[in-house]
Structure formats: C-alpha cells, structure tokens
mmCIF file of C-alpha atoms in Angstrom:
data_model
loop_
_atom_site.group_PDB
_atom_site.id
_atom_site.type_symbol
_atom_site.label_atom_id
_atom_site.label_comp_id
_atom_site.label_asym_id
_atom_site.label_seq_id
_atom_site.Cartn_x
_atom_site.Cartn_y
_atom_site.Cartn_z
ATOM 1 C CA UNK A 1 5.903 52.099 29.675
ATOM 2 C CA UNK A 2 4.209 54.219 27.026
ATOM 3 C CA UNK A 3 4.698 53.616 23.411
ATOM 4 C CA UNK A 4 3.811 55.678 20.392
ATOM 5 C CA UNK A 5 1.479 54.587 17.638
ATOM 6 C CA UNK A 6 4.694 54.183 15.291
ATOM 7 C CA UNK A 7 6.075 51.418 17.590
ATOM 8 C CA UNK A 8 3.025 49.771 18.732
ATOM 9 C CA UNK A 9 2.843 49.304 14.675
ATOM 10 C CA UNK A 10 6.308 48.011 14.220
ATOM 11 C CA UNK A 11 5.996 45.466 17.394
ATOM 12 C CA UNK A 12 2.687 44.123 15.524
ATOM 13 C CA UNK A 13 4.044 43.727 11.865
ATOM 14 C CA UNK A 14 6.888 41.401 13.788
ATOM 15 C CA UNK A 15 4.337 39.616 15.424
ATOM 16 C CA UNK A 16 2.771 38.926 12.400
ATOM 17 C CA UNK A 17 5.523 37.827 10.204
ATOM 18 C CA UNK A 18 6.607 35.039 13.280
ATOM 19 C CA UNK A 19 2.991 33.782 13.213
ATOM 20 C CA UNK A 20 3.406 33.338 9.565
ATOM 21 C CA UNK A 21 6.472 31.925 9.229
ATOM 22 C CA UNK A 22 5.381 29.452 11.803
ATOM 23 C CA UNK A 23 2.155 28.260 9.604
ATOM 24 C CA UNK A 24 -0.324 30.287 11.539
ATOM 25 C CA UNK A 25 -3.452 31.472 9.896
ATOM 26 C CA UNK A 26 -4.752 34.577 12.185
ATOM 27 C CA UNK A 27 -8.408 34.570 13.072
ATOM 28 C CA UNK A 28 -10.305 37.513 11.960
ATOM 29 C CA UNK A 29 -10.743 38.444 15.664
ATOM 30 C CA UNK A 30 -7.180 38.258 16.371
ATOM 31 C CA UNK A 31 -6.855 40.300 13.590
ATOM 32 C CA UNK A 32 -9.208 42.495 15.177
ATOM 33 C CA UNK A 33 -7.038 42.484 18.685
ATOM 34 C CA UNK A 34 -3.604 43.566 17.061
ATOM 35 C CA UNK A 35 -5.786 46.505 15.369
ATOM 36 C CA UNK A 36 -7.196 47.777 18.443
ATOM 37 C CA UNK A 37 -3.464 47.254 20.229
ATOM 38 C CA UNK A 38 -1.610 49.678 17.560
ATOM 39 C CA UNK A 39 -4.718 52.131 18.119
ATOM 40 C CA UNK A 40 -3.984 52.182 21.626
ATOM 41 C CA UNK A 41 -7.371 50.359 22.957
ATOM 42 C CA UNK A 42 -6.299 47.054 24.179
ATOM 43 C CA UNK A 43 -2.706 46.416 26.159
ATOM 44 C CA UNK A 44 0.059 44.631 25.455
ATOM 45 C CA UNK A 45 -0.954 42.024 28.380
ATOM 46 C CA UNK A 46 -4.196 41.682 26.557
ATOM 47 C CA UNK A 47 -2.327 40.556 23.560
ATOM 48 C CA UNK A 48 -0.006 38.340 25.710
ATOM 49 C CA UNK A 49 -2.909 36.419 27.275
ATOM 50 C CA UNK A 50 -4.754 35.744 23.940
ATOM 51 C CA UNK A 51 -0.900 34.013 22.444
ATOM 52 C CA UNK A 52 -1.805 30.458 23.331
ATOM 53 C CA UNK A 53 -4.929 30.738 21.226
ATOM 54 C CA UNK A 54 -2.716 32.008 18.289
ATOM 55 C CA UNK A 55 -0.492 29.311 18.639
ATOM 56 C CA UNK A 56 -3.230 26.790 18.718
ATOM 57 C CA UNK A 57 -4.058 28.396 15.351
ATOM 58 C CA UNK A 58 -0.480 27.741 13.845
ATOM 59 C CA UNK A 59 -1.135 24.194 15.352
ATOM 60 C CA UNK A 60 -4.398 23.675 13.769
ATOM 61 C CA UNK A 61 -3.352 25.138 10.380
ATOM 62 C CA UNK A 62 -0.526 22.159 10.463
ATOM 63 C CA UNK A 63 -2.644 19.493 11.195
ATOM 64 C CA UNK A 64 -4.948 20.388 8.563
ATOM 65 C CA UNK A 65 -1.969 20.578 6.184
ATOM 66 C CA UNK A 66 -1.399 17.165 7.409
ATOM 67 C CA UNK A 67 -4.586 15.948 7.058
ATOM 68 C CA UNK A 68 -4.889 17.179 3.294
ATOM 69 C CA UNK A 69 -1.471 15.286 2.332
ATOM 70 C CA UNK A 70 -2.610 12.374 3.747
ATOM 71 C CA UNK A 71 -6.208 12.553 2.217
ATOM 72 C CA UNK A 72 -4.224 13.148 -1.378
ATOM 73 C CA UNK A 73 -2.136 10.266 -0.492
ATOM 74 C CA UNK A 74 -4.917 8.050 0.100
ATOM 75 C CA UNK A 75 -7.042 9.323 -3.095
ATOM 76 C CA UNK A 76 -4.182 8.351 -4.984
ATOM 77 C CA UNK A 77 -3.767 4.831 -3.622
ATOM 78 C CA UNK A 78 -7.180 4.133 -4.502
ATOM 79 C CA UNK A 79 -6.791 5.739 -7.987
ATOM 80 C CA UNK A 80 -3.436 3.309 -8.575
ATOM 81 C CA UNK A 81 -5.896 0.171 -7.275
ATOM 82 C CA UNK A 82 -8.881 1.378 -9.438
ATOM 83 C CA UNK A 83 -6.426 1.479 -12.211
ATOM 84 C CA UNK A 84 -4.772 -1.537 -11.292
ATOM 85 C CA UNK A 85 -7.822 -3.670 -11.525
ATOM 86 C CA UNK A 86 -9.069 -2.780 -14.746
ATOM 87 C CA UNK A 87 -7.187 -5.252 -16.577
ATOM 88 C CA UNK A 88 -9.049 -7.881 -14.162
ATOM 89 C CA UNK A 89 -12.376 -7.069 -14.963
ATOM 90 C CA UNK A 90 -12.247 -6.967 -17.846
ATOM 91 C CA UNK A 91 -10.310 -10.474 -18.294
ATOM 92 C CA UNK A 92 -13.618 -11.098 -16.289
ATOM 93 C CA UNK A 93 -16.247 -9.837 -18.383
ATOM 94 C CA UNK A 94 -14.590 -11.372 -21.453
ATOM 95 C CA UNK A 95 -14.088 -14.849 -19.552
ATOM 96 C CA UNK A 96 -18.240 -14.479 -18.872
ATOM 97 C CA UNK A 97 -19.333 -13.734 -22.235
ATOM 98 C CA UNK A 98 -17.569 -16.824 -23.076
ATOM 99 C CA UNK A 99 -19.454 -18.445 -21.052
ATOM 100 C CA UNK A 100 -22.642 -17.592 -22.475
ATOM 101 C CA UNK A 101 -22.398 -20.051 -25.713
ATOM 102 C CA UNK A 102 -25.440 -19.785 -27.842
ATOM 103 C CA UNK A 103 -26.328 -15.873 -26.774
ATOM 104 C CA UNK A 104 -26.162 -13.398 -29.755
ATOM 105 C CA UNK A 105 -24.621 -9.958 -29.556
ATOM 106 C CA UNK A 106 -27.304 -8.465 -28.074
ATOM 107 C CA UNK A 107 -28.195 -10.825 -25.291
ATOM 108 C CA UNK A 108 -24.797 -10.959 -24.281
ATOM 109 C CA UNK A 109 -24.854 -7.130 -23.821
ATOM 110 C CA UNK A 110 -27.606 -7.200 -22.155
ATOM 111 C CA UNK A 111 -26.380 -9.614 -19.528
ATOM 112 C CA UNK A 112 -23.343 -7.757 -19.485
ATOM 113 C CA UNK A 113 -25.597 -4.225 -18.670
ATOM 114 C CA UNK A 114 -27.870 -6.400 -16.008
ATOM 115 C CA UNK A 115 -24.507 -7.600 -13.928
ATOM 116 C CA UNK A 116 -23.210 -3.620 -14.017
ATOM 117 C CA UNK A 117 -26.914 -2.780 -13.156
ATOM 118 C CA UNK A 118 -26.632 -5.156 -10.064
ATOM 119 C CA UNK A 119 -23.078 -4.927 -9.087
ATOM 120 C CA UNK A 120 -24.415 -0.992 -8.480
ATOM 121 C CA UNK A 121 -26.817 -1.637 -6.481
ATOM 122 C CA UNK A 122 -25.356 -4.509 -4.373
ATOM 123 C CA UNK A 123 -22.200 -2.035 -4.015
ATOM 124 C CA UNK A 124 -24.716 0.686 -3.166
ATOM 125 C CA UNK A 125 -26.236 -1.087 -0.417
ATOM 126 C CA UNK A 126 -29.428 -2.283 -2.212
ATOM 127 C CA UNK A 127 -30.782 -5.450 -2.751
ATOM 128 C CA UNK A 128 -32.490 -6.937 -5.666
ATOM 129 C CA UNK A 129 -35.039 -9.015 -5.191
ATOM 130 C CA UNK A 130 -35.683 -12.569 -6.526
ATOM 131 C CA UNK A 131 -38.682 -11.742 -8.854
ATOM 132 C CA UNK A 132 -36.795 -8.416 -10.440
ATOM 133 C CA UNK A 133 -33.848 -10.265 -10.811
ATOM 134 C CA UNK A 134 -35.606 -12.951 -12.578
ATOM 135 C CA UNK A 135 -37.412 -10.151 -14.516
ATOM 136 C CA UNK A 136 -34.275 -8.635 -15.663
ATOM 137 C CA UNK A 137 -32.611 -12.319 -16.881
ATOM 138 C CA UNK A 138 -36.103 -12.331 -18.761
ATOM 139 C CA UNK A 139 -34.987 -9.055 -20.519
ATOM 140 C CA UNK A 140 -31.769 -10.476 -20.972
ATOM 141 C CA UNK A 141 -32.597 -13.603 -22.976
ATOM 142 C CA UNK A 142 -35.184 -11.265 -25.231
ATOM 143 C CA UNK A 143 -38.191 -13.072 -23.654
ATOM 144 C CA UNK A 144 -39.483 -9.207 -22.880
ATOM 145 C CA UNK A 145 -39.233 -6.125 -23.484
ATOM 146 C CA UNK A 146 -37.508 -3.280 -21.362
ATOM 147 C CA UNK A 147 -41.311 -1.395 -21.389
ATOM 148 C CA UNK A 148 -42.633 -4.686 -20.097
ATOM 149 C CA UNK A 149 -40.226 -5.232 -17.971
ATOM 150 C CA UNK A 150 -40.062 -1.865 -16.397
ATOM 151 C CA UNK A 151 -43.989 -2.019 -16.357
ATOM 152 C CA UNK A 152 -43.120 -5.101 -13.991
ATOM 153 C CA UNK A 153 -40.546 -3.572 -11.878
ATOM 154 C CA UNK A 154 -42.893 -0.574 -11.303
ATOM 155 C CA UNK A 155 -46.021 -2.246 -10.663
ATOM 156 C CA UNK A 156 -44.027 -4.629 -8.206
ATOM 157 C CA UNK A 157 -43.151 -1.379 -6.542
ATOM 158 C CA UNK A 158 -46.509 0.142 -6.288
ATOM 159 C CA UNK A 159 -47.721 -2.960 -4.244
ATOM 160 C CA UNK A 160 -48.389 -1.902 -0.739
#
C-alpha cells in the first residue's frame, strides 16, 4: 500500500501524541526513525519492529517518576526526624554544660565545639586518637593554646 507524504505525517503525529499520553519520553533516535518514515526512507514494518523499545521507554520514564516520588518522600522523612530531634539535643547539650560545674563560659564552649568537632568525625567515619583527643580536652580546660595545640596535632601527623 503506498501512502503520500501528507499521511505518512498524520499517522506519525498520532503516534506521537499516544506515546505521550502514555508517559513516554522518545529517544532522539526514535525521533530520528519517525523522521525518516514520513520522508519515505524507512517502512512502516521498520517502525512496527522498533515499538517494544518505545514502550520500554514509556516504562522507564514511569519508573523513574516513581523513583523520584519516593526519593522526595524519603528526603522528607529524614527532614521531619532531623527536625524532630532538635529539641533533644539540645536538652542534651544544655543537660552537659550542667554538668561541667566549675568551667567558665569559655571552657564550656569549648567543650561544647570539641564534642561537635568529634561527633563529625566519628559520624564521618574517622577516628580520633587517644593523644589528640587528650590534646583537644587540654585546649578545652585552657591548659593550651589552639596554635599549640594544632602545632601538636600536626606534628603528630607528620610522624612517619
């Protein structure tokens, strides 16, 4: 059966709007194939054997729909649990400054900025070792300064 250009056009705009009303996003080289079909240069079986691959298209355009939704839906979970246990920590934090009787302002901040310090690391996947944790309580207390105690946290490192 021949068909004119005309036709071959009409017969490719409805194939197009069913692909998109079912989801589908059309790869550039399908594209490419309906193009070549209204010009006259590839067949209507041509077209008919590359269909399962467009609807594998629509199929993968819904699962990554899916898979977005669900990613939003979990981002928000963890935003409502983040949120959730602010008031915890910092029921925390004011329980351990209480706990440090006898510590002025400072030293108190500066344990406070050594357990955030460690809590990143340790949540990181680091480890702090003994000495530069006792280093850093050093700080803490005043006994040192942060130039002397960075001067021993880098010369510790240097050490083959």
């Amino acid at each position: 059966m021949t068909t004119s250009k005309e036709e071959r056009a009409v017969r490719v705009a409805q194939m197009r709007a069913r692909f998109a009303q079912e989801g589908g996003v059309a790869a550039p080289e399908k594209e490419a194939l309906l193009d070549h079909f209204i010009e006259g240069t590839v067949s209507l079986t041509d077209l008919v054997d590359h269909a399962p691959e467009s609807l594998t298209t629509a199929q993968e355009h819904e699962a990554l729909r899916q898979a977005k939704e669900s990613d939003a839906a979990a981002f928000q979970r963890m935003r409502e649990q983040y949120e959730a246990s602010l008031p915890d920590y910092e029921e925390m934090k004011r329980q351990r400054n209480l706990e440090r009787p006898g510590m002025s302002a400072e030293q108190r901040k500066r344990h406070e900025a050594l357990d955030f310090a460690r809590a990143n690391v340790e949540l990181s996947g680091g480890k702090i070792s003994e000495e530069a944790a006792q280093q850093g309580l050093r700080w803490a207390n005043g006994e040192i300064s942060m130039d002397e105690y960075l001067a021993a946290v880098r010369a510790k490192i240097a050490q083959p």
